[in-house]
Amino acid sequence: MSAVRPSEGTAVTGAPLSVSGDRAQAALLRAARWRAWEPLLWLAAFASPLLLSQYSAIVNEIAIVALFAISLDLVLGYTGIVSLGHAAFFGFGAYSAALFAKHVMPDPLVGLAVGIAAAAVLGAVASLTVQRGSDLTRLMVTLGTALILLELANKLDWLTGGADGLQGVVMGPVLGQFEFDLMGRTAAWYSLAVLLLCFLFVRRFVRSPFGATLEAIRDNRLRAMAVGIPVGSRIALVYTVAAALAGAAGALLAQTTGFASLDVFEFHRSADVLLILVVGGTGWLYGGVLGAIVFKLMQDFLSAITPQYWTFWLGLFLVVLVLVGRDRLFKPWTWRRRGRAA
């Protein structure tokens, strides 16, 4: 029996590996393609401030919260990193954009870039601790970061306004043409445009070979390390990108409301965005968008009906959602079908 030379082995085993790689690349490209309903969804979103101008403010809120949820989904749903202090980046972006507009330049896009850059730097620093810890350690580190920033914003009242918040933030027109109006339509379109651009970026990001390595880390970190994936640098990069997106959401909030307060660092911001992902689902970018729509509409509707007890009804909804299951709750036509099957 003749021995197989290395060159022959490479030729024999190289073809199947190449075919497998091509198939994986084709699967990623298919997953990144737009479905027929997606352009219609975004067109409806951009038309809503014009058709339902009285609800422009809530459309703006939904767009901001959806972007915040997508940023958390990037680390939680796609990489498996738990975080209880994601509001740290949201608040840091909000204060950075507000301070820049008040003391340097009122241009919204430049201020947005400043908020993104500031949150990205903070995320890069925080990632040094996050990539080394376990789930419990990460919870404590992320929560501690938000609490430290909250206390700093409270103590540095000469800069941030302290408990009174940073007031007097006046924004210039978007692209030098579109003034922020009292109805909030310009703010809604501005936030929706930023949300769409960030959504497209994240979609391309997660539907790439890099995104596939993130899912490998989420599913089994040790196995990912065994096959040669640099887990630490991947976690650091995705955490920095997620922090930048959260900073963009915070900057949008400060720019469209003209105000930044300690509330942006509060724990309930991080808790709310986690609930949004519970409602919409993790590991699916539209889960953050769908969860933000359901959560904000329910919050607005319930607080109008019962201002004192709206959190009770919202909590009850979440309990039912967990007990019944998201698919069954949002697809009532499947109830009888499953009942017969049982």
PDB file of N, CA, C and O in Angstrom, residues 169-205:
ATOM      1  N   VAL A 169     -30.715  72.622  26.449  1.00  0.00           N
ATOM      2  CA  VAL A 169     -30.110  71.998  25.273  1.00  0.00           C
ATOM      3  C   VAL A 169     -30.975  72.328  24.053  1.00  0.00           C
ATOM      4  O   VAL A 169     -32.125  71.901  23.960  1.00  0.00           O
ATOM      5  N   VAL A 170     -30.443  73.118  23.160  1.00  0.00           N
ATOM      6  CA  VAL A 170     -31.171  73.535  21.956  1.00  0.00           C
ATOM      7  C   VAL A 170     -30.469  72.951  20.740  1.00  0.00           C
ATOM      8  O   VAL A 170     -29.264  73.166  20.561  1.00  0.00           O
ATOM      9  N   MET A 171     -31.215  72.216  19.931  1.00  0.00           N
ATOM     10  CA  MET A 171     -30.619  71.562  18.772  1.00  0.00           C
ATOM     11  C   MET A 171     -30.882  72.362  17.502  1.00  0.00           C
ATOM     12  O   MET A 171     -31.948  72.988  17.341  1.00  0.00           O
ATOM     13  N   GLY A 172     -29.921  72.344  16.599  1.00  0.00           N
ATOM     14  CA  GLY A 172     -30.099  72.971  15.301  1.00  0.00           C
ATOM     15  C   GLY A 172     -30.873  72.060  14.363  1.00  0.00           C
ATOM     16  O   GLY A 172     -31.240  70.933  14.721  1.00  0.00           O
ATOM     17  N   PRO A 173     -31.163  72.530  13.163  1.00  0.00           N
ATOM     18  CA  PRO A 173     -31.916  71.704  12.205  1.00  0.00           C
ATOM     19  C   PRO A 173     -31.093  70.501  11.726  1.00  0.00           C
ATOM     20  O   PRO A 173     -29.867  70.581  11.627  1.00  0.00           O
ATOM     21  N   VAL A 174     -31.793  69.402  11.436  1.00  0.00           N
ATOM     22  CA  VAL A 174     -31.139  68.199  10.922  1.00  0.00           C
ATOM     23  C   VAL A 174     -30.690  68.468   9.485  1.00  0.00           C
ATOM     24  O   VAL A 174     -31.476  68.943   8.664  1.00  0.00           O
ATOM     25  N   LEU A 175     -29.435  68.199   9.188  1.00  0.00           N
ATOM     26  CA  LEU A 175     -28.836  68.453   7.866  1.00  0.00           C
ATOM     27  C   LEU A 175     -28.956  69.925   7.479  1.00  0.00           C
ATOM     28  O   LEU A 175     -28.885  70.272   6.292  1.00  0.00           O
ATOM     29  N   GLY A 176     -29.120  70.787   8.461  1.00  0.00           N
ATOM     30  CA  GLY A 176     -29.233  72.218   8.201  1.00  0.00           C
ATOM     31  C   GLY A 176     -30.547  72.627   7.556  1.00  0.00           C
ATOM     32  O   GLY A 176     -30.720  73.795   7.184  1.00  0.00           O
ATOM     33  N   GLN A 177     -31.508  71.710   7.424  1.00  0.00           N
ATOM     34  CA  GLN A 177     -32.745  71.992   6.697  1.00  0.00           C
ATOM     35  C   GLN A 177     -34.007  71.746   7.526  1.00  0.00           C
ATOM     36  O   GLN A 177     -34.980  72.473   7.403  1.00  0.00           O
ATOM     37  N   PHE A 178     -33.988  70.726   8.350  1.00  0.00           N
ATOM     38  CA  PHE A 178     -35.223  70.283   8.994  1.00  0.00           C
ATOM     39  C   PHE A 178     -35.216  70.641  10.478  1.00  0.00           C
ATOM     40  O   PHE A 178     -34.503  70.020  11.278  1.00  0.00           O
ATOM     41  N   GLU A 179     -36.013  71.667  10.816  1.00  0.00           N
ATOM     42  CA  GLU A 179     -36.096  72.110  12.209  1.00  0.00           C
ATOM     43  C   GLU A 179     -36.940  71.117  13.015  1.00  0.00           C
ATOM     44  O   GLU A 179     -37.901  70.533  12.516  1.00  0.00           O
ATOM     45  N   PHE A 180     -36.591  70.944  14.279  1.00  0.00           N
ATOM     46  CA  PHE A 180     -37.403  70.120  15.177  1.00  0.00           C
ATOM     47  C   PHE A 180     -38.697  70.889  15.489  1.00  0.00           C
ATOM     48  O   PHE A 180     -38.651  72.024  15.968  1.00  0.00           O
ATOM     49  N   ASP A 181     -39.831  70.279  15.191  1.00  0.00           N
ATOM     50  CA  ASP A 181     -41.121  70.930  15.374  1.00  0.00           C
ATOM     51  C   ASP A 181     -41.790  70.466  16.669  1.00  0.00           C
ATOM     52  O   ASP A 181     -41.394  69.470  17.272  1.00  0.00           O
ATOM     53  N   LEU A 182     -42.822  71.188  17.078  1.00  0.00           N
ATOM     54  CA  LEU A 182     -43.521  70.866  18.321  1.00  0.00           C
ATOM     55  C   LEU A 182     -44.286  69.549  18.216  1.00  0.00           C
ATOM     56  O   LEU A 182     -44.503  68.874  19.221  1.00  0.00           O
ATOM     57  N   MET A 183     -44.726  69.198  17.028  1.00  0.00           N
ATOM     58  CA  MET A 183     -45.459  67.937  16.862  1.00  0.00           C
ATOM     59  C   MET A 183     -44.548  66.716  17.009  1.00  0.00           C
ATOM     60  O   MET A 183     -45.016  65.610  17.246  1.00  0.00           O
ATOM     61  N   GLY A 184     -43.264  66.921  16.829  1.00  0.00           N
ATOM     62  CA  GLY A 184     -42.320  65.825  16.986  1.00  0.00           C
ATOM     63  C   GLY A 184     -42.134  64.982  15.736  1.00  0.00           C
ATOM     64  O   GLY A 184     -41.534  63.903  15.807  1.00  0.00           O
ATOM     65  N   ARG A 185     -42.603  65.481  14.586  1.00  0.00           N
ATOM     66  CA  ARG A 185     -42.472  64.670  13.375  1.00  0.00           C
ATOM     67  C   ARG A 185     -41.018  64.607  12.896  1.00  0.00           C
ATOM     68  O   ARG A 185     -40.527  63.543  12.499  1.00  0.00           O
ATOM     69  N   THR A 186     -40.323  65.749  12.953  1.00  0.00           N
ATOM     70  CA  THR A 186     -38.906  65.723  12.549  1.00  0.00           C
ATOM     71  C   THR A 186     -38.095  64.814  13.470  1.00  0.00           C
ATOM     72  O   THR A 186     -37.225  64.046  13.012  1.00  0.00           O
ATOM     73  N   ALA A 187     -38.398  64.871  14.770  1.00  0.00           N
ATOM     74  CA  ALA A 187     -37.698  64.002  15.721  1.00  0.00           C
ATOM     75  C   ALA A 187     -37.967  62.536  15.402  1.00  0.00           C
ATOM     76  O   ALA A 187     -37.053  61.698  15.449  1.00  0.00           O
ATOM     77  N   ALA A 188     -39.221  62.202  15.076  1.00  0.00           N
ATOM     78  CA  ALA A 188     -39.562  60.813  14.764  1.00  0.00           C
ATOM     79  C   ALA A 188     -38.846  60.337  13.506  1.00  0.00           C
ATOM     80  O   ALA A 188     -38.286  59.226  13.483  1.00  0.00           O
ATOM     81  N   TRP A 189     -38.850  61.162  12.466  1.00  0.00           N
ATOM     82  CA  TRP A 189     -38.166  60.763  11.227  1.00  0.00           C
ATOM     83  C   TRP A 189     -36.658  60.658  11.444  1.00  0.00           C
ATOM     84  O   TRP A 189     -35.996  59.774  10.906  1.00  0.00           O
ATOM     85  N   TYR A 190     -36.127  61.572  12.213  1.00  0.00           N
ATOM     86  CA  TYR A 190     -34.687  61.554  12.513  1.00  0.00           C
ATOM     87  C   TYR A 190     -34.328  60.257  13.253  1.00  0.00           C
ATOM     88  O   TYR A 190     -33.375  59.556  12.879  1.00  0.00           O
ATOM     89  N   SER A 191     -35.098  59.911  14.281  1.00  0.00           N
ATOM     90  CA  SER A 191     -34.811  58.694  15.054  1.00  0.00           C
ATOM     91  C   SER A 191     -35.030  57.440  14.210  1.00  0.00           C
ATOM     92  O   SER A 191     -34.256  56.473  14.306  1.00  0.00           O
ATOM     93  N   LEU A 192     -36.076  57.444  13.375  1.00  0.00           N
ATOM     94  CA  LEU A 192     -36.320  56.287  12.520  1.00  0.00           C
ATOM     95  C   LEU A 192     -35.194  56.096  11.501  1.00  0.00           C
ATOM     96  O   LEU A 192     -34.789  54.955  11.209  1.00  0.00           O
ATOM     97  N   ALA A 193     -34.691  57.207  10.974  1.00  0.00           N
ATOM     98  CA  ALA A 193     -33.602  57.103   9.997  1.00  0.00           C
ATOM     99  C   ALA A 193     -32.343  56.526  10.648  1.00  0.00           C
ATOM    100  O   ALA A 193     -31.672  55.659  10.069  1.00  0.00           O
ATOM    101  N   VAL A 194     -32.037  56.998  11.854  1.00  0.00           N
ATOM    102  CA  VAL A 194     -30.868  56.462  12.564  1.00  0.00           C
ATOM    103  C   VAL A 194     -31.094  54.989  12.906  1.00  0.00           C
ATOM    104  O   VAL A 194     -30.185  54.159  12.780  1.00  0.00           O
ATOM    105  N   LEU A 195     -32.324  54.666  13.327  1.00  0.00           N
ATOM    106  CA  LEU A 195     -32.631  53.263  13.634  1.00  0.00           C
ATOM    107  C   LEU A 195     -32.445  52.370  12.414  1.00  0.00           C
ATOM    108  O   LEU A 195     -31.854  51.285  12.503  1.00  0.00           O
ATOM    109  N   LEU A 196     -32.926  52.823  11.267  1.00  0.00           N
ATOM    110  CA  LEU A 196     -32.801  52.011  10.052  1.00  0.00           C
ATOM    111  C   LEU A 196     -31.341  51.804   9.666  1.00  0.00           C
ATOM    112  O   LEU A 196     -30.926  50.682   9.325  1.00  0.00           O
ATOM    113  N   LEU A 197     -30.549  52.873   9.712  1.00  0.00           N
ATOM    114  CA  LEU A 197     -29.131  52.745   9.356  1.00  0.00           C
ATOM    115  C   LEU A 197     -28.409  51.793  10.314  1.00  0.00           C
ATOM    116  O   LEU A 197     -27.612  50.943   9.881  1.00  0.00           O
ATOM    117  N   CYS A 198     -28.696  51.941  11.609  1.00  0.00           N
ATOM    118  CA  CYS A 198     -28.060  51.055  12.592  1.00  0.00           C
ATOM    119  C   CYS A 198     -28.551  49.612  12.424  1.00  0.00           C
ATOM    120  O   CYS A 198     -27.775  48.664  12.579  1.00  0.00           O
ATOM    121  N   PHE A 199     -29.831  49.449  12.101  1.00  0.00           N
ATOM    122  CA  PHE A 199     -30.373  48.112  11.891  1.00  0.00           C
ATOM    123  C   PHE A 199     -29.669  47.427  10.716  1.00  0.00           C
ATOM    124  O   PHE A 199     -29.288  46.248  10.812  1.00  0.00           O
ATOM    125  N   LEU A 200     -29.489  48.160   9.624  1.00  0.00           N
ATOM    126  CA  LEU A 200     -28.816  47.581   8.458  1.00  0.00           C
ATOM    127  C   LEU A 200     -27.362  47.220   8.785  1.00  0.00           C
ATOM    128  O   LEU A 200     -26.856  46.184   8.360  1.00  0.00           O
ATOM    129  N   PHE A 201     -26.726  48.088   9.555  1.00  0.00           N
ATOM    130  CA  PHE A 201     -25.345  47.802   9.942  1.00  0.00           C
ATOM    131  C   PHE A 201     -25.265  46.543  10.806  1.00  0.00           C
ATOM    132  O   PHE A 201     -24.437  45.660  10.549  1.00  0.00           O
ATOM    133  N   VAL A 202     -26.140  46.448  11.808  1.00  0.00           N
ATOM    134  CA  VAL A 202     -26.103  45.287  12.708  1.00  0.00           C
ATOM    135  C   VAL A 202     -26.488  44.022  11.957  1.00  0.00           C
ATOM    136  O   VAL A 202     -25.922  42.950  12.179  1.00  0.00           O
ATOM    137  N   ARG A 203     -27.421  44.138  11.048  1.00  0.00           N
ATOM    138  CA  ARG A 203     -27.833  42.965  10.268  1.00  0.00           C
ATOM    139  C   ARG A 203     -26.666  42.419   9.453  1.00  0.00           C
ATOM    140  O   ARG A 203     -26.433  41.211   9.410  1.00  0.00           O
ATOM    141  N   ARG A 204     -25.953  43.324   8.816  1.00  0.00           N
ATOM    142  CA  ARG A 204     -24.785  42.880   8.048  1.00  0.00           C
ATOM    143  C   ARG A 204     -23.701  42.339   8.969  1.00  0.00           C
ATOM    144  O   ARG A 204     -22.960  41.420   8.620  1.00  0.00           O
ATOM    145  N   PHE A 205     -23.627  42.937  10.139  1.00  0.00           N
ATOM    146  CA  PHE A 205     -22.621  42.540  11.131  1.00  0.00           C
ATOM    147  C   PHE A 205     -22.853  41.105  11.607  1.00  0.00           C
ATOM    148  O   PHE A 205     -21.919  40.298  11.665  1.00  0.00           O
TER     149      PHE A 205
END
